[in-house]
Amino acid sequence: MSYAWADFVEECKQCKACPLCETRNNVVVIRGSVRAPLMLIGEGPGANEDLQGLPFVGQAGKLLDLLLSAYGFSGDDYHICNIVKCRPPENRVPTAEEAKACMPLLAKQIRFGRPKIIVLLGKTAYKYFMSTEEAIGKVRGRFIEKNDFLILPTFHPAYILRNNNERITLWRDIGLVREKMEELGLIAPLSDIPMMPKGRA
Ligand code: URA
């Protein structure tokens, strides 16, 4: 019997692999399209996400959506998820144990999504996904080739909301994603992409 997306979602809902299952209201799996050339991975659900069962639906999500739609992405182009699928209490950063416990589900999710480009939103996603302590400010904005993926670390939209002077950097990085996807034929070119600066910050 084959293991379908619905089976995967059910597995996520039943998951008790770490203590976050005790305090969650909802398991937060996806927003966007299951199969998509672009996957964006954040840290973990916050209060809004936990209540709605969807990733990035609070203030940071609004900024992310604004960026994605400004660059002409539609929900068919991307798959949004997180390192952990259950809200860490008080919105704390997920522990290494929690991230590790959730990783097999994320690995399955990536197999369903089959993305070519993976954007890691913020230092926690970068740290746990790449198993590194390198500073996000040092590595952001450059594609890393790994296991046939092109991985782009960038700032977390919540960080940008607190550090407005870095806003242009996140804009640029999402612009790089658009450019790369067009270059690879993963998305049809847009003739007039607003505010698409060329090159790195
Ligand atoms: N921040 C994240 O990292 N993920 C969400 O889903 C919401 C906010």
GROMACS .gro file of C-alpha atoms and ligand atoms in nm:
model
  209
    1MET     CA    1   0.000   0.000   0.000
    2SER     CA    2   0.145   0.339  -0.092
    3TYR     CA    3   0.210   0.614   0.156
    4ALA     CA    4   0.026   0.926   0.038
    5TRP     CA    5   0.043   1.288   0.148
    6ALA     CA    6  -0.271   1.240   0.358
    7ASP     CA    7  -0.096   0.954   0.541
    8PHE     CA    8   0.198   1.181   0.605
    9VAL     CA    9  -0.023   1.456   0.748
   10GLU     CA   10  -0.191   1.199   0.971
   11GLU     CA   11   0.148   1.077   1.089
   12CYS     CA   12   0.239   1.436   1.178
   13LYS     CA   13  -0.089   1.479   1.368
   14GLN     CA   14  -0.023   1.165   1.570
   15CYS     CA   15   0.341   1.248   1.638
   16LYS     CA   16   0.459   1.228   1.997
   17ALA     CA   17   0.830   1.223   1.926
   18CYS     CA   18   0.907   1.518   2.155
   19PRO     CA   19   0.743   1.705   2.444
   20LEU     CA   20   0.606   1.980   2.214
   21CYS     CA   21   0.314   1.745   2.141
   22GLU     CA   22   0.188   1.802   2.497
   23THR     CA   23   0.130   2.177   2.457
   24ARG     CA   24   0.032   2.208   2.090
   25ASN     CA   25  -0.315   2.296   1.967
   26ASN     CA   26  -0.233   2.195   1.612
   27VAL     CA   27   0.047   2.031   1.423
   28VAL     CA   28   0.158   2.284   1.162
   29VAL     CA   29   0.259   2.112   0.841
   30ILE     CA   30   0.228   2.322   0.525
   31ARG     CA   31   0.110   2.628   0.344
   32GLY     CA   32   0.124   2.642  -0.037
   33SER     CA   33   0.153   2.345  -0.267
   34VAL     CA   34   0.267   1.995  -0.164
   35ARG     CA   35   0.470   1.952  -0.482
   36ALA     CA   36   0.658   2.274  -0.554
   37PRO     CA   37   0.998   2.377  -0.694
   38LEU     CA   38   1.058   2.608  -0.398
   39MET     CA   39   1.047   2.516  -0.031
   40LEU     CA   40   1.078   2.777   0.242
   41ILE     CA   41   1.166   2.648   0.587
   42GLY     CA   42   1.122   2.857   0.900
   43GLU     CA   43   1.189   2.788   1.265
   44GLY     CA   44   0.866   2.672   1.420
   45PRO     CA   45   0.503   2.772   1.468
   46GLY     CA   46   0.414   3.072   1.681
   47ALA     CA   47   0.084   3.138   1.856
   48ASN     CA   48  -0.115   3.221   1.540
   49GLU     CA   49   0.025   2.925   1.353
   50ASP     CA   50  -0.053   2.692   1.641
   51LEU     CA   51  -0.412   2.813   1.652
   52GLN     CA   52  -0.471   2.801   1.277
   53GLY     CA   53  -0.260   2.496   1.197
   54LEU     CA   54  -0.079   2.681   0.918
   55PRO     CA   55   0.279   2.810   0.899
   56PHE     CA   56   0.361   3.179   0.873
   57VAL     CA   57   0.019   3.332   0.923
   58GLY     CA   58   0.123   3.601   1.173
   59GLN     CA   59   0.315   3.926   1.117
   60ALA     CA   60   0.627   3.752   0.985
   61GLY     CA   61   0.409   3.552   0.748
   62LYS     CA   62   0.247   3.869   0.617
   63LEU     CA   63   0.589   4.006   0.530
   64LEU     CA   64   0.688   3.678   0.368
   65ASP     CA   65   0.368   3.673   0.162
   66LEU     CA   66   0.424   4.031   0.056
   67LEU     CA   67   0.771   3.945  -0.070
   68LEU     CA   68   0.660   3.632  -0.248
   69SER     CA   69   0.371   3.800  -0.422
   70ALA     CA   70   0.583   4.106  -0.513
   71TYR     CA   71   0.816   3.871  -0.696
   72GLY     CA   72   0.526   3.707  -0.874
   73PHE     CA   73   0.518   3.377  -0.687
   74SER     CA   74   0.186   3.202  -0.647
   75GLY     CA   75   0.091   2.934  -0.398
   76ASP     CA   76   0.161   2.671  -0.668
   77ASP     CA   77   0.528   2.767  -0.674
   78TYR     CA   78   0.613   2.720  -0.308
   79HIS     CA   79   0.577   2.494  -0.010
   80ILE     CA   80   0.619   2.663   0.330
   81CYS     CA   81   0.703   2.467   0.643
   82ASN     CA   82   0.919   2.474   0.954
   83ILE     CA   83   1.202   2.289   1.126
   84VAL     CA   84   0.956   2.185   1.399
   85LYS     CA   85   0.585   2.129   1.344
   86CYS     CA   86   0.463   2.210   1.695
   87ARG     CA   87   0.483   2.540   1.876
   88PRO     CA   88   0.760   2.573   2.133
   89PRO     CA   89   0.599   2.726   2.446
   90GLU     CA   90   0.642   3.105   2.479
   91ASN     CA   91   0.777   3.105   2.121
   92ARG     CA   92   1.117   2.998   2.241
   93VAL     CA   93   1.370   2.862   1.994
   94PRO     CA   94   1.328   2.486   1.943
   95THR     CA   95   1.590   2.279   2.123
   96ALA     CA   96   1.837   2.060   1.935
   97GLU     CA   97   1.644   1.754   2.063
   98GLU     CA   98   1.313   1.888   1.932
   99ALA     CA   99   1.465   1.974   1.595
  100LYS     CA  100   1.623   1.628   1.575
  101ALA     CA  101   1.298   1.455   1.668
  102CYS     CA  102   1.115   1.643   1.392
  103MET     CA  103   1.378   1.594   1.121
  104PRO     CA  104   1.251   1.256   0.990
  105LEU     CA  105   0.913   1.419   0.922
  106LEU     CA  106   1.080   1.711   0.747
  107ALA     CA  107   1.284   1.467   0.538
  108LYS     CA  108   0.963   1.290   0.431
  109GLN     CA  109   0.801   1.626   0.359
  110ILE     CA  110   1.089   1.720   0.131
  111ARG     CA  111   1.048   1.391  -0.055
  112PHE     CA  112   0.683   1.480  -0.120
  113GLY     CA  113   0.765   1.840  -0.215
  114ARG     CA  114   1.058   1.754  -0.443
  115PRO     CA  115   1.185   2.112  -0.436
  116LYS     CA  116   1.491   2.222  -0.630
  117ILE     CA  117   1.544   2.533  -0.419
  118ILE     CA  118   1.524   2.539  -0.041
  119VAL     CA  119   1.524   2.874   0.138
  120LEU     CA  120   1.625   2.856   0.503
  121LEU     CA  121   1.458   3.141   0.687
  122GLY     CA  122   1.677   3.252   0.973
  123LYS     CA  123   1.954   3.123   1.191
  124THR     CA  124   1.759   2.840   1.355
  125ALA     CA  125   1.652   2.686   1.025
  126TYR     CA  126   2.006   2.722   0.894
  127LYS     CA  127   2.164   2.577   1.206
  128TYR     CA  128   1.944   2.269   1.231
  129PHE     CA  129   1.906   2.202   0.861
  130MET     CA  130   2.275   2.234   0.781
  131SER     CA  131   2.406   2.115   1.120
  132THR     CA  132   2.629   2.417   1.161
  133GLU     CA  133   2.688   2.703   1.402
  134GLU     CA  134   2.797   2.946   1.128
  135ALA     CA  135   2.640   3.291   1.154
  136ILE     CA  136   2.353   3.349   0.915
  137GLY     CA  137   2.485   3.697   0.836
  138LYS     CA  138   2.800   3.539   0.691
  139VAL     CA  139   2.632   3.283   0.468
  140ARG     CA  140   2.306   3.442   0.359
  141GLY     CA  141   2.241   3.534  -0.002
  142ARG     CA  142   2.457   3.262  -0.157
  143PHE     CA  143   2.329   2.931  -0.289
  144ILE     CA  144   2.478   2.618  -0.136
  145GLU     CA  145   2.465   2.302  -0.348
  146LYS     CA  146   2.384   1.996  -0.141
  147ASN     CA  147   2.223   1.662  -0.230
  148ASP     CA  148   2.097   1.804  -0.559
  149PHE     CA  149   1.928   2.096  -0.385
  150LEU     CA  150   2.019   2.462  -0.410
  151ILE     CA  151   1.993   2.592  -0.056
  152LEU     CA  152   1.970   2.962   0.015
  153PRO     CA  153   2.002   3.079   0.375
  154THR     CA  154   1.855   3.420   0.444
  155PHE     CA  155   1.721   3.630   0.730
  156HIS     CA  156   1.399   3.535   0.905
  157PRO     CA  157   1.114   3.776   0.826
  158ALA     CA  158   1.056   3.825   1.202
  159TYR     CA  159   1.416   3.946   1.230
  160ILE     CA  160   1.351   4.189   0.947
  161LEU     CA  161   1.046   4.323   1.128
  162ARG     CA  162   1.275   4.407   1.422
  163ASN     CA  163   1.564   4.530   1.202
  164ASN     CA  164   1.410   4.737   0.932
  165ASN     CA  165   1.747   4.837   0.786
  166GLU     CA  166   1.797   4.475   0.672
  167ARG     CA  167   1.468   4.471   0.481
  168ILE     CA  168   1.639   4.530   0.146
  169THR     CA  169   1.863   4.229   0.211
  170LEU     CA  170   1.569   3.992   0.239
  171TRP     CA  171   1.415   4.152  -0.070
  172ARG     CA  172   1.737   4.091  -0.260
  173ASP     CA  173   1.761   3.731  -0.145
  174ILE     CA  174   1.407   3.647  -0.252
  175GLY     CA  175   1.493   3.822  -0.580
  176LEU     CA  176   1.789   3.587  -0.620
  177VAL     CA  177   1.552   3.294  -0.574
  178ARG     CA  178   1.325   3.426  -0.848
  179GLU     CA  179   1.621   3.478  -1.081
  180LYS     CA  180   1.757   3.130  -1.015
  181MET     CA  181   1.419   2.968  -1.069
  182GLU     CA  182   1.378   3.146  -1.400
  183GLU     CA  183   1.732   3.051  -1.501
  184LEU     CA  184   1.660   2.685  -1.426
  185GLY     CA  185   1.322   2.694  -1.602
  186LEU     CA  186   1.138   2.623  -1.278
  187ILE     CA  187   0.908   2.921  -1.325
  188ALA     CA  188   0.801   3.126  -1.625
  189PRO     CA  189   0.984   3.460  -1.656
  190LEU     CA  190   0.798   3.769  -1.546
  191SER     CA  191   0.854   4.073  -1.762
  192ASP     CA  192   0.810   4.334  -1.489
  193ILE     CA  193   0.916   4.213  -1.150
  194PRO     CA  194   0.890   4.505  -0.908
  195MET     CA  195   1.202   4.623  -0.730
  196MET     CA  196   1.426   4.341  -0.837
  197PRO     CA  197   1.775   4.463  -0.752
  198LYS     CA  198   2.059   4.282  -0.926
  199GLY     CA  199   2.353   4.132  -0.739
  200ARG     CA  200   2.428   4.083  -0.374
  201ALA     CA  201   2.407   4.329  -0.089
  202URA     N1  202   0.802   3.191   1.239
  202URA     C1  203   0.843   3.072   1.190
  202URA     O1  204   0.962   3.043   1.189
  202URA     N2  205   0.753   2.989   1.144
  202URA     C2  206   0.623   3.017   1.141
  202URA     O2  207   0.546   2.934   1.094
  202URA     C3  208   0.583   3.142   1.192
  202URA     C4  209   0.673   3.227   1.241
   0.00000   0.00000   0.00000
